[in-house]
Amino acid sequence: MKRANWTEYQKAIADDKYYYARSCIRQNFYPGSEKAFLEILHKDLGRDIFDDPLHTSCTGIGYHSDIVPLETIMTVVARQFSLMNDAGYENFVTSCITSFGIYTEILSTWEEFPETEEKTRENLFKATGREFVKPKNLAHTSDVMFHFRNEIAGRMKRPLINARTGEPLRVVEHIGCHYAKIFPSKGIGGSEFPYVLAGMIESWGGNVVDYPERRHCCGFGFRNYLVQANRGYSIANSHKKLESMAPYKPDFIVCNCPGCTMFLDRWQYTIAEMDGTTYGDDGHGIPVLTYEEMAGLVLGYDPWELGMQMHQVDVEPLLDKMGIDYDPSAKYLGRNGKYIGKPEPAAVNCSSQNNTIYDIKM
Amino acid sequence: MTFFAPFTIPFIVGAGIMFFVLAWKYISWLRGLPKDDLKLILRGIPTTATLRSVWEVIRESLLHVRIFRVNPVLGYMHTSLAFGWFLLIAVGWIEVVAYLGSEFVPLQGHVFFKYFAAGKIANHIAFFDFAMDLLLAIVLSGVLLAWFKRLRSKAMGMRRTTKHTTGDRIALSFLWFVFPLRLAAESITAAIYGGGGFLTGSIGKALHNTLGTAVLENLYEPSWWLYSCALGGFFIALPFSRYMHIFTEIPLIFLRNYKLRPTHKESTYDNFEVQACSRCGICIDPCQLQSELGINNVQSVYFLRDRRYNMLSLSVANDCLMCGRCEAKCPVGINLNTLRLNSRDAMRNIPDERRYGYLRGLDRSEGSGRVGYFAGCMTLLTPKTLNAMERIFESAGEEVWWADRNGGVCCGRPLKLSGETDSAHKMMAYNTELFRKHGITTLVTSCPICLRVFREDYDLDGIEVLHHSEYIARLINEGRLRLSGGKGTFTYHDPCELGRGCGIYDAPREVIEAVGTLMEAEHNRRDSLCCGSSLANTVINDSQQLKIAASLTAELDATGAETIVTSCPLCKRAIARCAADRVRDLSEIVADAITK
Amino acid sequence: MKKRVAIIGGGVAGMQTALRLKRTGGIEPVIIEREEELGGKVRNWHVLFPTFTPAGEVLGALRSEVAAAGIEVLTGEEAEEFTDRSVKLRSERTIECDAVALCSGFTLFDATLKEEYGYGIYDNVYTSADLERMFSEGRVAMADGSAPRRIAFLHCVGSRDEKVCQRHCSKVCCITGVKQAIEMKRLFPTADVFNFYMDIRMFGPGYEELYREAQQRYNIHFVRGRISEASPMMDGRVQIKSEDTLTGRPLRMSVDMLVLLIGMRANDENGRFADKAGLTLAQSGFMQSRDLFLGNTESPRPGIFYAGAVTAPKSIGETLNEGFTAADRIAEYLGVK
Amino acid sequence: MATINFGYSINRPRLIDIDRNNLRKSDEILLEMPELQTCIGCGTCTASCTAGNLTDFNFRKVHTLVRRGEYAGAYEEMNKCMLCGKCRLLCPRGINTRGVVMLIKRKLGDF
């Protein structure tokens, strides 16, 4: 494929000193990923990134579900910026695609309609007595990871290569609608040929699968999922994507967006229950990783340290493929060695089906 | 006298098979008739219908009076063959009786009397020699004409003749050879044994003089063998070929006089009509699909043939305008359209109880009155007619119930024409109920398609169904419409469904004459052309329809009339494609002429 | 003393204008052509709609007439700027003249700007111009050399699309799509050909008839709906998505070849020409005529005239007619009968 | 199969998938009546339709779907038609609409 055109969409990414904003979904479902991001930046790359306990949700989920008004979310965002000012940072990095979309949209709105910025300043001041300066640089955490992809490649311990065959792993990447579909120029590679994850995969030895429904939404769609009556539409979207990628036999999916990670992973279980369709090797599902997990594996982190036991689709077949050593018995032990519980056996949990290690402990 | 010789075997076998097959066919058809039809037959036998039938058999099966009317030469051909042969048999019988008295003579004895009597009769009766030769000469002239017709059909007044099947060709060949071979056999017999009249006798003498006895002796037996074979072959082929018509027409005439008719469902009675078709091909020329479009495999003769041999295809069954022009000309009087309809029904009717459930409880009618007006789907596309009818009703002071001015339910005839008879009945039931509900006593429609189905298929006792032409004529006669007329010149196109379909020719003409001068087109009334847009045809395409409409329009234009009048919305729209500004519905010219 | 008229652009418009001017006897036209030979865009076309006339026939006739008339032709020369009395060439040369006819035509839309169709990215996505080249070369095939079994044409690529700042209708693509679909069907009779369109605009003589023939005789499928995106398939074919707007349902299919019917856009240098010569541009970026009815071939400035697609997308027939009109107006302006 | 009641199921796509649809019947129909392909979607047929004024029957849409290989329900829809012929009288492309109805019913009776 002649795909050089991603280079037409580039953006400036700060090199150091980031103010970190977390993601609601990731904190709850993939907490290991956010921790891994901070660790990689601190330890491996030696960058300064500040994880501020004072910051809040951006309220994007509420905003996209029509329960948080625009003025409110603008004020919340302004407060985050104000906190960043307090902490002495000017590069804002957010861990969530929807937050990234929200920040981008609000900054653009303020630019196009300065009166809304004035109003927000007024609201923020009335509510909290705070003032704020807009960030110098706004990026998504995957942008930062993309920015350092070559540095990470330099420290790479396990490339994205099938250890048994020596072939590059086939990786499906999913960007998330709010990354570049709203403002194509704010995403690396734009919206049609996004390169942010593809760049990482290629730098770390994998092959990107370009399948027909690559740009399609994962199906989260906020109201589509949040209202139960609409969930059939949500799952139908994931189903469509999985059907489209299945013939390419991907080794894993890497996602950019908290919701997509969750839905492409969890819906595989639901689809298996609903109509018996399973994907991936031996029908045990296609593992779905976050880019931090992918970077963490590449850098030699322990998969359970990265929180990969939180996945619906088991990652062990992938770990085996990559030749990663891991302790199967440590999977469901938390950081302090305490048993954290395990999922019920299902079609997409291949290793937990006949595994009684934890049952003894119970 | 002995009446057996080996050469008679082909004839005896042939005749035996033929009579067996005929009997088997007729008996099974009669047994298959619905009970009501059987009752009709039993009730009809003791009436004058039987006598009338006998007379009709003589007229039509022997003398072919109807074909004479179409074309005298063609009539003579048929008469000479049919009546001539009949007389040959009848006079031959008398001849045998005259020579042998009351002695029993088997069938072959009559047929081959000349052979068995050869050399055994002392005194020839000159009358019989002459009469038999004369009759043979007449039949032979018919055969000659038939040969000639094959070569040049135009001379017989037919532009096109039927393309026959192989079976028909075989039977035809046998038939063509029967009489020349008889001539040969009888002449050779006369040459050896004497006798014979002006034909066989003279040829016999000539043969005797030229060939000599020895040669003739050798030809004698073979010539009778050939004649017997030709007869036997023809008889075997007869029940399976078009010549089946020779015998089938006879029971058909009786059954028809007992009031049996084909219906919208196939029945064994249809076989009498189907097999009574002689494939004369008279139906080909009037067919506009043939003359305008060059389609030459769908005409009634081919339809009946295909149906008879179970090789009817949908495309043949559906490719017919059902204009009725062929039916009007059919010398056997076969109900061609009905047979085609019940074929379509057999092929297409799919009873589906769920269909048209949406009609339930529907009523979009408006107004009230004893007179109901049913525009019909097509009239909704000719609003000028609607407006004219409104004007006419108003002027006549008629209170009108408008059944479907705001869109109604189709009358059902289009579905019936397509063979979906059961579904059509759902529409009929719906509309009947609607008419009853509104208590009308007169139902006027300006669509001949609707009119025909109202009259033929609806059960509308107590409601008088009128075409708007009849209704308007009545208003004029009753003095309820005052018209100023006399200025314009009009030509009138008879819609098929109105004219040949419902027999309404005079009412529209009366109306036209009340407002102006009528100039008849070349084809008019029962002979009028079809506009090509007939709903009965679902095969021909738009340009083909247009071509037919154009030729009709050209003929109407040739009258020189200022305005073309018709009384069918479909015909009007078809003609309008070629003469937009000059075609008007009958109601329009009336509405314009209203004085008060 | 003969009058001299500079004709910028040696395509069909320029040649026609020059021929007519020359025939007056009192005018000496000079054609300035950027390329090394005359002919313009028509050079790259195989056959012309709606008659399937070889483009070379039209071009050949014009070229030989130009040669026979002894018209001065400067090839490989590009106009930098001009006024009504002179044309400054990029080679620093200046042509003095009494009037200028701008016949510089149009630019083909760059299909890579419609990223979602993957032109230049996926192997089996082509433009109508690519297809004409393939027709001319006599070899039409998929990228891997095999014969296509399903071909999709997409109308209005770079036309009527505000997302790429081309609001105007390019006018000729509809009929080109019909023509090329028929040609493909003739080459690959068993292939299925689909045309995806927003509107079918059959404005010219014989066009509607050809459209109907494409439908009825060639069984070409016309789907009303713009393709929203194209994606690659495992086997190198292309998956396309659109809405079948006539049934209100989304539609998806894979095709062996996707042909983009690219539109005509205004030349980039139109702005420069307009600035220097005091002319105006239409909203579409094409040159604005003095008046769309009575002065279609005239600019608002005396002495500067237009012919052909420099003012708007036009068919070859219309362009040739404008050549005549422009020449007559020039002769009138110069007082030459 | 499903042992768990999720309260929802995977919505069937509304998509017309030309790759999955079996176009054989559609090809047969177009072969028998090529003029159907000349439909320009003007909708006159549906606007004038006697049955369409009483139900949601849409002749244009049904035959378009059939041409795309979407046969489900086409037979039942076509059965709503009364064959009255108004559409044929109005069709600007001169399509033999009644023939189309009968042809589709004949070809798709099994669906």
mmCIF file of C-alpha atoms in Angstrom, chain C residues 150 192 194 197 208 211-212 215-216 219-224 233 244 246-254, chain D residues 14-20 23 27 30 34-35 37-41 60-61 64-65 67-68 70 93-94:
data_model
loop_
_atom_site.group_PDB
_atom_site.id
_atom_site.type_symbol
_atom_site.label_atom_id
_atom_site.label_comp_id
_atom_site.label_asym_id
_atom_site.label_seq_id
_atom_site.Cartn_x
_atom_site.Cartn_y
_atom_site.Cartn_z
ATOM 1 C CA ARG C 150 -17.047 -5.834 -11.062
ATOM 2 C CA ASP C 192 -21.077 -6.008 -13.555
ATOM 3 C CA PHE C 194 -22.234 0.040 -11.216
ATOM 4 C CA TYR C 197 -24.306 9.107 -8.828
ATOM 5 C CA GLU C 208 -30.009 10.834 -22.465
ATOM 6 C CA TYR C 211 -27.766 6.834 -20.729
ATOM 7 C CA ARG C 212 -30.848 4.808 -21.527
ATOM 8 C CA GLN C 215 -29.176 0.910 -18.729
ATOM 9 C CA GLN C 216 -31.272 -1.147 -21.061
ATOM 10 C CA ASN C 219 -27.438 -3.614 -18.107
ATOM 11 C CA ILE C 220 -25.327 -1.082 -16.256
ATOM 12 C CA HIS C 221 -26.567 -0.543 -12.746
ATOM 13 C CA PHE C 222 -27.105 3.017 -11.619
ATOM 14 C CA VAL C 223 -27.209 3.499 -7.878
ATOM 15 C CA ARG C 224 -28.215 6.897 -6.593
ATOM 16 C CA MET C 233 -9.685 -5.818 0.880
ATOM 17 C CA ASP C 244 -28.798 3.343 -1.981
ATOM 18 C CA LEU C 246 -33.717 5.154 -3.598
ATOM 19 C CA THR C 247 -34.326 2.393 -1.115
ATOM 20 C CA GLY C 248 -33.056 4.319 1.893
ATOM 21 C CA ARG C 249 -30.675 1.550 2.826
ATOM 22 C CA PRO C 250 -26.912 1.556 3.236
ATOM 23 C CA LEU C 251 -25.166 -0.465 0.594
ATOM 24 C CA ARG C 252 -21.823 -2.195 0.640
ATOM 25 C CA MET C 253 -19.983 -4.123 -1.999
ATOM 26 C CA SER C 254 -16.546 -5.068 -3.143
ATOM 27 C CA ARG D 14 -29.959 -2.669 7.372
ATOM 28 C CA LEU D 15 -27.118 -2.844 4.959
ATOM 29 C CA ILE D 16 -27.556 -4.105 1.415
ATOM 30 C CA ASP D 17 -24.524 -6.318 1.037
ATOM 31 C CA ILE D 18 -24.114 -6.904 -2.672
ATOM 32 C CA ASP D 19 -21.329 -9.376 -2.023
ATOM 33 C CA ARG D 20 -23.497 -11.598 0.101
ATOM 34 C CA LEU D 23 -28.036 -11.868 -7.538
ATOM 35 C CA ASP D 27 -30.062 -11.153 -13.119
ATOM 36 C CA LEU D 30 -33.232 -8.102 -15.732
ATOM 37 C CA PRO D 34 -33.997 -5.224 -19.423
ATOM 38 C CA GLU D 35 -36.143 -2.110 -19.490
ATOM 39 C CA GLN D 37 -32.935 -1.179 -15.491
ATOM 40 C CA THR D 38 -33.959 2.115 -17.088
ATOM 41 C CA CYS D 39 -35.895 3.185 -13.997
ATOM 42 C CA ILE D 40 -34.723 6.616 -12.977
ATOM 43 C CA GLY D 41 -36.440 6.540 -9.650
ATOM 44 C CA ARG D 60 -40.281 1.594 -7.082
ATOM 45 C CA LYS D 61 -38.588 0.705 -3.864
ATOM 46 C CA THR D 64 -35.060 -1.500 -6.737
ATOM 47 C CA LEU D 65 -34.414 -3.732 -3.751
ATOM 48 C CA ARG D 67 -32.480 -5.537 -8.383
ATOM 49 C CA ARG D 68 -29.996 -5.309 -5.510
ATOM 50 C CA GLU D 70 -32.944 -8.025 -1.545
ATOM 51 C CA ARG D 93 -39.366 5.546 -19.195
ATOM 52 C CA GLY D 94 -42.194 3.450 -20.580
#
